[in-house]
Amino acid sequence: MLPSDSAPTGPLGPAAARLVAGDLLVANTWAAGRGEAQETVNPADEQPLWRINSATPAQVDAAVAAARAAFDGGEWSRCGPTGRRDLLLALADQMERHRAELEEIVVADVGTPVSLARTLQVAIPIANLRWFADAAVRGPRGGYDEPLRPHFGNVASTSMLLREPVGVVAALVAYNYPLYLTVWKIGAALAAGCPVVLMPSPRAPLAVAALAELAVRAGFPPGAVNLVQGPPSVGEQLARHPDVDMVSFTGSETAGAAVMRAAADTTKKVVLELGGKSPDIVLPGVDPDQILPAAVLRFTRNAGQGCGATTRLLVPRQRYDEFAAAAIAALESLRVGDPTDPATDVGPLISAGHRAGVLARIGRATAAGGRVLCGGQAPPGPGYYLRPTLVGGLSNSDELAQEELFAPVGVILPYEDVADAVRLANESRFGLNANIWGPTTEAFPIARRLRVGNVTLNGGGDVRPESPWGGYKRSGVGREMGEDGLAEYFHVKHLQWRM
């Protein structure tokens, strides 16, 4: 039952609404926040959706204390690898059982089109959770205990490496892919043996709250999974907290820097995924009609609200007009509208303020000499929609080519030759993602020259749970997913003895 101070205010169905059991989860008990109230809005129709109440500092302390007790001798600390696997599998089963409700929540809370919600927002996180369940048993790369070779120096000795959970983890999640990003964090943390304190984005908190409720139903012991909500000050309190051993954050570069500064007070470990301004390189011999429909989806999916969106389209100068025409045709074919409609390609942005900021940047780009080749406007009617947009006439140093917009807006930039394309691709303070269109034999050596953490050739393939995600430069610190992402949640202890 919902606490009296936390209530739905909008159109979620009864089954979906029941998954959002309260504002805070502390030691498996739901409670209402005693801090400032905030009403969330459905971005598709601008109607009130839910009222949440922020955690007070004392309530944040209580959530951290519950996680600390779980780690320092509570039932969670005694689960062992097999027990952790079974709990993670039970959580995956709960997500499967409630897929329809989770899809409904994500569509209403984020504005993701339902066709994408079914896959990237729900189905893939379930698969990733099952991968982490298996990882809990086999352990991190090298194993929980890794023997080393004997050493014959002044003292003959042998030794081993012990990989032990880092401790209490604060997991701060962005709004754009709430379930996916949460599973990246709690899947690895719980597989390693670390209890978590979750904090969703106040822009879209409901899916993360629903996942916390499913963790309770899956049987996780008290303190293993906790949840608090609120403004950035709540996240800063978690990052500064002396009983939090690690912070995993996904969000903007500015917010990530604030988290890092807060965490520095106690010199705790941080993993940060901070977005990018990723290039999409089209090699000279490519047929534009073959690749542009897929290329534009790479920066319009989820209304462009994706950290890996390849928003800088780099094309040969001598074929610039040809590629621009094909991109315009592909963008204008996309259907913008109701995210509950399976035929919709592009849903709304998350808020009115965010859309206004994007439109202001497009306005500055045109004032500086850029040309809106298509889109660039909000369609009439309710909802925070923005027509898919392509801007030309800019240089790679212009604001629109350097700043992450988190919107369905791409910039088309000409290059002189392949060396120039590589230079332009690398001229960014970010280094998260890239794609190259062209023959694999030509694209592969180019991929090696890009200063980014992830490269796909010709669109890549399925999302693979064993592959790490993270970036170079200001795109973040550390990795999520895969063996490298799992390793972030361990300390390595060297144990040595005389032979």
PDB file of C-alpha atoms in Angstrom, residues 98-331:
ATOM      1  CA  HIS A  98       6.123  -7.651 -14.567  1.00  0.00           C
ATOM      2  CA  ARG A  99       7.443  -6.702 -17.992  1.00  0.00           C
ATOM      3  CA  ALA A 100       4.189  -5.098 -19.094  1.00  0.00           C
ATOM      4  CA  GLU A 101       4.037  -2.889 -15.995  1.00  0.00           C
ATOM      5  CA  LEU A 102       7.705  -1.882 -16.306  1.00  0.00           C
ATOM      6  CA  GLU A 103       7.178  -0.960 -19.960  1.00  0.00           C
ATOM      7  CA  GLU A 104       4.137   1.106 -19.020  1.00  0.00           C
ATOM      8  CA  ILE A 105       6.084   2.936 -16.312  1.00  0.00           C
ATOM      9  CA  VAL A 106       9.052   3.745 -18.572  1.00  0.00           C
ATOM     10  CA  VAL A 107       6.800   4.989 -21.385  1.00  0.00           C
ATOM     11  CA  ALA A 108       4.906   7.285 -19.007  1.00  0.00           C
ATOM     12  CA  ASP A 109       7.891   8.433 -16.955  1.00  0.00           C
ATOM     13  CA  VAL A 110      10.529   8.913 -19.683  1.00  0.00           C
ATOM     14  CA  GLY A 111       8.480   9.193 -22.874  1.00  0.00           C
ATOM     15  CA  THR A 112      10.320   6.333 -24.556  1.00  0.00           C
ATOM     16  CA  PRO A 113       8.334   4.868 -27.474  1.00  0.00           C
ATOM     17  CA  VAL A 114       6.869   1.550 -26.416  1.00  0.00           C
ATOM     18  CA  SER A 115       8.683  -0.379 -29.155  1.00  0.00           C
ATOM     19  CA  LEU A 116      12.017   0.736 -27.678  1.00  0.00           C
ATOM     20  CA  ALA A 117      10.814   0.345 -24.092  1.00  0.00           C
ATOM     21  CA  ARG A 118      10.128  -3.340 -24.715  1.00  0.00           C
ATOM     22  CA  THR A 119      13.690  -4.007 -25.829  1.00  0.00           C
ATOM     23  CA  LEU A 120      16.340  -1.583 -24.641  1.00  0.00           C
ATOM     24  CA  GLN A 121      14.480  -0.380 -21.558  1.00  0.00           C
ATOM     25  CA  VAL A 122      13.227  -3.749 -20.226  1.00  0.00           C
ATOM     26  CA  ALA A 123      14.269  -6.906 -22.125  1.00  0.00           C
ATOM     27  CA  ILE A 124      17.978  -6.126 -22.351  1.00  0.00           C
ATOM     28  CA  PRO A 125      18.293  -5.182 -18.652  1.00  0.00           C
ATOM     29  CA  ILE A 126      16.741  -8.548 -17.776  1.00  0.00           C
ATOM     30  CA  ALA A 127      19.345 -10.337 -19.915  1.00  0.00           C
ATOM     31  CA  ASN A 128      22.131  -8.301 -18.324  1.00  0.00           C
ATOM     32  CA  LEU A 129      20.874  -9.174 -14.852  1.00  0.00           C
ATOM     33  CA  ARG A 130      21.074 -12.867 -15.706  1.00  0.00           C
ATOM     34  CA  TRP A 131      24.647 -12.373 -16.933  1.00  0.00           C
ATOM     35  CA  PHE A 132      25.563 -10.790 -13.591  1.00  0.00           C
ATOM     36  CA  ALA A 133      23.900 -13.695 -11.791  1.00  0.00           C
ATOM     37  CA  ASP A 134      26.251 -16.109 -13.533  1.00  0.00           C
ATOM     38  CA  ALA A 135      29.170 -13.765 -12.795  1.00  0.00           C
ATOM     39  CA  ALA A 136      28.395 -13.926  -9.078  1.00  0.00           C
ATOM     40  CA  VAL A 137      29.342 -17.621  -9.072  1.00  0.00           C
ATOM     41  CA  ARG A 138      32.370 -17.560 -11.359  1.00  0.00           C
ATOM     42  CA  GLY A 139      33.661 -14.355  -9.808  1.00  0.00           C
ATOM     43  CA  PRO A 140      35.633 -11.526 -11.414  1.00  0.00           C
ATOM     44  CA  ARG A 141      38.302 -12.071 -14.044  1.00  0.00           C
ATOM     45  CA  GLY A 142      41.014 -14.119 -12.329  1.00  0.00           C
ATOM     46  CA  GLY A 143      38.558 -15.469  -9.753  1.00  0.00           C
ATOM     47  CA  TYR A 144      37.867 -14.535  -6.168  1.00  0.00           C
ATOM     48  CA  ASP A 145      41.169 -16.188  -5.140  1.00  0.00           C
ATOM     49  CA  GLU A 146      43.959 -16.204  -7.728  1.00  0.00           C
ATOM     50  CA  PRO A 147      47.193 -18.095  -6.883  1.00  0.00           C
ATOM     51  CA  LEU A 148      50.415 -16.524  -8.125  1.00  0.00           C
ATOM     52  CA  ARG A 149      53.633 -18.323  -9.039  1.00  0.00           C
ATOM     53  CA  PRO A 150      56.266 -18.894  -6.333  1.00  0.00           C
ATOM     54  CA  HIS A 151      58.912 -16.194  -6.093  1.00  0.00           C
ATOM     55  CA  PHE A 152      62.526 -17.119  -5.410  1.00  0.00           C
ATOM     56  CA  GLY A 153      64.289 -13.967  -4.267  1.00  0.00           C
ATOM     57  CA  ASN A 154      66.000 -13.155  -0.983  1.00  0.00           C
ATOM     58  CA  VAL A 155      63.079 -14.900   0.652  1.00  0.00           C
ATOM     59  CA  ALA A 156      61.336 -17.747  -1.134  1.00  0.00           C
ATOM     60  CA  SER A 157      57.620 -17.025  -1.004  1.00  0.00           C
ATOM     61  CA  THR A 158      54.323 -17.692  -2.625  1.00  0.00           C
ATOM     62  CA  SER A 159      51.241 -15.523  -2.723  1.00  0.00           C
ATOM     63  CA  MET A 160      47.751 -15.049  -4.036  1.00  0.00           C
ATOM     64  CA  LEU A 161      45.353 -12.277  -4.925  1.00  0.00           C
ATOM     65  CA  LEU A 162      42.073 -12.050  -3.024  1.00  0.00           C
ATOM     66  CA  ARG A 163      39.276 -10.088  -4.677  1.00  0.00           C
ATOM     67  CA  GLU A 164      36.843  -8.782  -2.083  1.00  0.00           C
ATOM     68  CA  PRO A 165      33.723  -6.572  -2.412  1.00  0.00           C
ATOM     69  CA  VAL A 166      34.471  -2.875  -2.166  1.00  0.00           C
ATOM     70  CA  GLY A 167      31.647  -2.247   0.353  1.00  0.00           C
ATOM     71  CA  VAL A 168      28.583  -0.012   0.365  1.00  0.00           C
ATOM     72  CA  VAL A 169      27.806   1.424  -3.082  1.00  0.00           C
ATOM     73  CA  ALA A 170      25.795   4.544  -3.846  1.00  0.00           C
ATOM     74  CA  ALA A 171      24.274   4.142  -7.315  1.00  0.00           C
ATOM     75  CA  LEU A 172      23.074   7.414  -8.882  1.00  0.00           C
ATOM     76  CA  VAL A 173      21.046   6.846 -12.047  1.00  0.00           C
ATOM     77  CA  ALA A 174      20.213   9.144 -14.980  1.00  0.00           C
ATOM     78  CA  TYR A 175      16.668   9.488 -16.310  1.00  0.00           C
ATOM     79  CA  ASN A 176      17.058   8.362 -19.910  1.00  0.00           C
ATOM     80  CA  TYR A 177      17.425   4.574 -19.509  1.00  0.00           C
ATOM     81  CA  PRO A 178      16.527   4.088 -15.843  1.00  0.00           C
ATOM     82  CA  LEU A 179      16.254   0.287 -15.708  1.00  0.00           C
ATOM     83  CA  TYR A 180      19.211  -0.328 -17.974  1.00  0.00           C
ATOM     84  CA  LEU A 181      21.520   1.997 -16.040  1.00  0.00           C
ATOM     85  CA  THR A 182      20.315   0.691 -12.683  1.00  0.00           C
ATOM     86  CA  VAL A 183      20.976  -2.923 -13.673  1.00  0.00           C
ATOM     87  CA  TRP A 184      24.482  -2.004 -14.835  1.00  0.00           C
ATOM     88  CA  LYS A 185      25.175  -0.741 -11.332  1.00  0.00           C
ATOM     89  CA  ILE A 186      23.265  -2.996  -8.973  1.00  0.00           C
ATOM     90  CA  GLY A 187      23.848  -6.109 -11.081  1.00  0.00           C
ATOM     91  CA  ALA A 188      27.603  -5.744 -10.715  1.00  0.00           C
ATOM     92  CA  ALA A 189      27.472  -4.510  -7.119  1.00  0.00           C
ATOM     93  CA  LEU A 190      25.187  -7.269  -5.845  1.00  0.00           C
ATOM     94  CA  ALA A 191      27.056  -9.962  -7.787  1.00  0.00           C
ATOM     95  CA  ALA A 192      30.245  -8.802  -6.067  1.00  0.00           C
ATOM     96  CA  GLY A 193      28.602  -8.785  -2.626  1.00  0.00           C
ATOM     97  CA  CYS A 194      28.143  -5.025  -2.253  1.00  0.00           C
ATOM     98  CA  PRO A 195      24.872  -3.635  -0.856  1.00  0.00           C
ATOM     99  CA  VAL A 196      23.520  -0.563  -2.647  1.00  0.00           C
ATOM    100  CA  VAL A 197      21.748   2.689  -1.960  1.00  0.00           C
ATOM    101  CA  LEU A 198      19.937   3.676  -5.142  1.00  0.00           C
ATOM    102  CA  MET A 199      19.088   7.225  -6.103  1.00  0.00           C
ATOM    103  CA  PRO A 200      17.048   7.717  -9.306  1.00  0.00           C
ATOM    104  CA  SER A 201      16.906  10.952 -11.232  1.00  0.00           C
ATOM    105  CA  PRO A 202      14.084  13.148  -9.918  1.00  0.00           C
ATOM    106  CA  ARG A 203      13.096  13.656 -13.561  1.00  0.00           C
ATOM    107  CA  ALA A 204      12.058   9.999 -13.963  1.00  0.00           C
ATOM    108  CA  PRO A 205      12.152   8.095 -10.666  1.00  0.00           C
ATOM    109  CA  LEU A 206       9.349   5.563 -11.020  1.00  0.00           C
ATOM    110  CA  ALA A 207      11.038   2.697 -12.878  1.00  0.00           C
ATOM    111  CA  VAL A 208      13.919   2.610 -10.392  1.00  0.00           C
ATOM    112  CA  ALA A 209      11.476   2.605  -7.481  1.00  0.00           C
ATOM    113  CA  ALA A 210       9.600  -0.263  -9.142  1.00  0.00           C
ATOM    114  CA  LEU A 211      12.839  -2.219  -9.521  1.00  0.00           C
ATOM    115  CA  ALA A 212      13.580  -1.736  -5.820  1.00  0.00           C
ATOM    116  CA  GLU A 213      10.146  -3.133  -4.961  1.00  0.00           C
ATOM    117  CA  LEU A 214      10.837  -6.149  -7.184  1.00  0.00           C
ATOM    118  CA  ALA A 215      14.103  -6.704  -5.291  1.00  0.00           C
ATOM    119  CA  VAL A 216      12.093  -6.970  -2.075  1.00  0.00           C
ATOM    120  CA  ARG A 217       9.728  -9.440  -3.715  1.00  0.00           C
ATOM    121  CA  ALA A 218      12.704 -11.422  -5.023  1.00  0.00           C
ATOM    122  CA  GLY A 219      13.827 -12.037  -1.456  1.00  0.00           C
ATOM    123  CA  PHE A 220      16.886  -9.821  -1.064  1.00  0.00           C
ATOM    124  CA  PRO A 221      17.659  -9.545   2.655  1.00  0.00           C
ATOM    125  CA  PRO A 222      17.206  -6.222   4.490  1.00  0.00           C
ATOM    126  CA  GLY A 223      19.756  -3.583   3.568  1.00  0.00           C
ATOM    127  CA  ALA A 224      20.982  -5.202   0.356  1.00  0.00           C
ATOM    128  CA  VAL A 225      18.932  -2.843  -1.832  1.00  0.00           C
ATOM    129  CA  ASN A 226      17.875   0.564  -0.502  1.00  0.00           C
ATOM    130  CA  LEU A 227      16.413   3.589  -2.279  1.00  0.00           C
ATOM    131  CA  VAL A 228      16.329   7.306  -1.565  1.00  0.00           C
ATOM    132  CA  GLN A 229      14.990  10.136  -3.713  1.00  0.00           C
ATOM    133  CA  GLY A 230      15.471  13.848  -3.961  1.00  0.00           C
ATOM    134  CA  PRO A 231      17.398  16.753  -5.493  1.00  0.00           C
ATOM    135  CA  PRO A 232      21.155  16.838  -6.214  1.00  0.00           C
ATOM    136  CA  SER A 233      21.886  17.577  -2.555  1.00  0.00           C
ATOM    137  CA  VAL A 234      20.808  14.005  -1.727  1.00  0.00           C
ATOM    138  CA  GLY A 235      23.322  12.650  -4.220  1.00  0.00           C
ATOM    139  CA  GLU A 236      26.047  14.872  -2.806  1.00  0.00           C
ATOM    140  CA  GLN A 237      25.289  13.615   0.702  1.00  0.00           C
ATOM    141  CA  LEU A 238      25.678  10.036  -0.517  1.00  0.00           C
ATOM    142  CA  ALA A 239      28.938  10.873  -2.284  1.00  0.00           C
ATOM    143  CA  ARG A 240      30.354  12.529   0.841  1.00  0.00           C
ATOM    144  CA  HIS A 241      29.071   9.936   3.292  1.00  0.00           C
ATOM    145  CA  PRO A 242      31.880   8.269   5.265  1.00  0.00           C
ATOM    146  CA  ASP A 243      30.043   4.914   5.269  1.00  0.00           C
ATOM    147  CA  VAL A 244      29.695   4.834   1.479  1.00  0.00           C
ATOM    148  CA  ASP A 245      32.711   3.092  -0.047  1.00  0.00           C
ATOM    149  CA  MET A 246      32.041   3.717  -3.747  1.00  0.00           C
ATOM    150  CA  VAL A 247      29.858   5.923  -5.944  1.00  0.00           C
ATOM    151  CA  SER A 248      28.671   4.888  -9.396  1.00  0.00           C
ATOM    152  CA  PHE A 249      27.116   7.799 -11.275  1.00  0.00           C
ATOM    153  CA  THR A 250      25.626   8.263 -14.730  1.00  0.00           C
ATOM    154  CA  GLY A 251      24.687  11.754 -15.832  1.00  0.00           C
ATOM    155  CA  SER A 252      26.027  15.033 -17.121  1.00  0.00           C
ATOM    156  CA  GLU A 253      29.651  16.131 -17.114  1.00  0.00           C
ATOM    157  CA  THR A 254      28.863  18.973 -14.701  1.00  0.00           C
ATOM    158  CA  ALA A 255      27.001  16.762 -12.243  1.00  0.00           C
ATOM    159  CA  GLY A 256      29.700  14.082 -12.481  1.00  0.00           C
ATOM    160  CA  ALA A 257      32.362  16.611 -11.562  1.00  0.00           C
ATOM    161  CA  ALA A 258      30.283  17.615  -8.513  1.00  0.00           C
ATOM    162  CA  VAL A 259      30.007  13.956  -7.477  1.00  0.00           C
ATOM    163  CA  MET A 260      33.756  13.509  -7.854  1.00  0.00           C
ATOM    164  CA  ARG A 261      34.461  16.578  -5.719  1.00  0.00           C
ATOM    165  CA  ALA A 262      32.058  15.377  -3.027  1.00  0.00           C
ATOM    166  CA  ALA A 263      33.556  11.886  -3.032  1.00  0.00           C
ATOM    167  CA  ALA A 264      37.048  13.353  -2.684  1.00  0.00           C
ATOM    168  CA  ASP A 265      36.264  14.330   0.927  1.00  0.00           C
ATOM    169  CA  THR A 266      36.548  10.663   1.883  1.00  0.00           C
ATOM    170  CA  THR A 267      38.765   9.605  -1.072  1.00  0.00           C
ATOM    171  CA  LYS A 268      36.271   6.928  -2.068  1.00  0.00           C
ATOM    172  CA  LYS A 269      36.209   5.169  -5.396  1.00  0.00           C
ATOM    173  CA  VAL A 270      34.067   6.632  -8.180  1.00  0.00           C
ATOM    174  CA  VAL A 271      32.853   5.259 -11.496  1.00  0.00           C
ATOM    175  CA  LEU A 272      31.458   7.996 -13.728  1.00  0.00           C
ATOM    176  CA  GLU A 273      29.734   7.764 -17.110  1.00  0.00           C
ATOM    177  CA  LEU A 274      29.321  11.327 -18.312  1.00  0.00           C
ATOM    178  CA  GLY A 275      28.158  11.283 -21.883  1.00  0.00           C
ATOM    179  CA  GLY A 276      29.684  12.363 -25.151  1.00  0.00           C
ATOM    180  CA  LYS A 277      29.483  14.068 -28.500  1.00  0.00           C
ATOM    181  CA  SER A 278      30.115  11.025 -30.609  1.00  0.00           C
ATOM    182  CA  PRO A 279      31.141  10.947 -34.291  1.00  0.00           C
ATOM    183  CA  ASP A 280      29.536   8.900 -37.059  1.00  0.00           C
ATOM    184  CA  ILE A 281      32.127   8.652 -39.843  1.00  0.00           C
ATOM    185  CA  VAL A 282      30.934   7.854 -43.363  1.00  0.00           C
ATOM    186  CA  LEU A 283      33.775   6.631 -45.604  1.00  0.00           C
ATOM    187  CA  PRO A 284      33.958   7.966 -49.180  1.00  0.00           C
ATOM    188  CA  GLY A 285      32.599   4.979 -51.101  1.00  0.00           C
ATOM    189  CA  VAL A 286      29.466   4.424 -49.038  1.00  0.00           C
ATOM    190  CA  ASP A 287      25.978   4.576 -50.591  1.00  0.00           C
ATOM    191  CA  PRO A 288      24.041   7.177 -48.554  1.00  0.00           C
ATOM    192  CA  ASP A 289      20.652   5.554 -49.186  1.00  0.00           C
ATOM    193  CA  GLN A 290      21.951   2.317 -47.689  1.00  0.00           C
ATOM    194  CA  ILE A 291      23.187   3.733 -44.383  1.00  0.00           C
ATOM    195  CA  LEU A 292      21.401   7.019 -43.610  1.00  0.00           C
ATOM    196  CA  PRO A 293      18.122   5.493 -42.326  1.00  0.00           C
ATOM    197  CA  ALA A 294      20.133   3.600 -39.704  1.00  0.00           C
ATOM    198  CA  ALA A 295      22.573   6.460 -39.120  1.00  0.00           C
ATOM    199  CA  VAL A 296      19.883   8.980 -38.150  1.00  0.00           C
ATOM    200  CA  LEU A 297      18.324   6.522 -35.716  1.00  0.00           C
ATOM    201  CA  ARG A 298      21.620   6.551 -33.850  1.00  0.00           C
ATOM    202  CA  PHE A 299      20.922  10.126 -32.705  1.00  0.00           C
ATOM    203  CA  THR A 300      17.105  10.175 -32.634  1.00  0.00           C
ATOM    204  CA  ARG A 301      16.396   6.985 -30.669  1.00  0.00           C
ATOM    205  CA  ASN A 302      14.825   7.766 -27.283  1.00  0.00           C
ATOM    206  CA  ALA A 303      14.450  11.345 -28.587  1.00  0.00           C
ATOM    207  CA  GLY A 304      18.237  11.566 -28.733  1.00  0.00           C
ATOM    208  CA  GLN A 305      18.489  11.173 -24.964  1.00  0.00           C
ATOM    209  CA  GLY A 306      21.358   8.708 -25.008  1.00  0.00           C
ATOM    210  CA  CYS A 307      24.944   9.274 -23.940  1.00  0.00           C
ATOM    211  CA  GLY A 308      26.316   7.262 -26.861  1.00  0.00           C
ATOM    212  CA  ALA A 309      24.270   9.015 -29.550  1.00  0.00           C
ATOM    213  CA  THR A 310      26.433   9.647 -32.619  1.00  0.00           C
ATOM    214  CA  THR A 311      25.354  13.235 -33.212  1.00  0.00           C
ATOM    215  CA  ARG A 312      28.257  14.405 -35.424  1.00  0.00           C
ATOM    216  CA  LEU A 313      27.798  13.026 -38.939  1.00  0.00           C
ATOM    217  CA  LEU A 314      31.161  13.287 -40.750  1.00  0.00           C
ATOM    218  CA  VAL A 315      30.874  12.954 -44.543  1.00  0.00           C
ATOM    219  CA  PRO A 316      33.240  13.489 -47.519  1.00  0.00           C
ATOM    220  CA  ARG A 317      33.202  17.138 -48.591  1.00  0.00           C
ATOM    221  CA  GLN A 318      32.774  16.261 -52.270  1.00  0.00           C
ATOM    222  CA  ARG A 319      29.558  14.336 -51.447  1.00  0.00           C
ATOM    223  CA  TYR A 320      28.247  16.618 -48.708  1.00  0.00           C
ATOM    224  CA  ASP A 321      25.050  17.660 -50.521  1.00  0.00           C
ATOM    225  CA  GLU A 322      24.261  14.053 -51.460  1.00  0.00           C
ATOM    226  CA  PHE A 323      24.612  12.822 -47.888  1.00  0.00           C
ATOM    227  CA  ALA A 324      22.707  15.797 -46.478  1.00  0.00           C
ATOM    228  CA  ALA A 325      19.758  15.118 -48.811  1.00  0.00           C
ATOM    229  CA  ALA A 326      19.664  11.442 -47.822  1.00  0.00           C
ATOM    230  CA  ALA A 327      19.843  12.342 -44.116  1.00  0.00           C
ATOM    231  CA  ILE A 328      17.004  14.855 -44.462  1.00  0.00           C
ATOM    232  CA  ALA A 329      14.839  12.269 -46.214  1.00  0.00           C
ATOM    233  CA  ALA A 330      15.535   9.701 -43.497  1.00  0.00           C
ATOM    234  CA  LEU A 331      14.796  12.165 -40.693  1.00  0.00           C
TER     235      LEU A 331
END
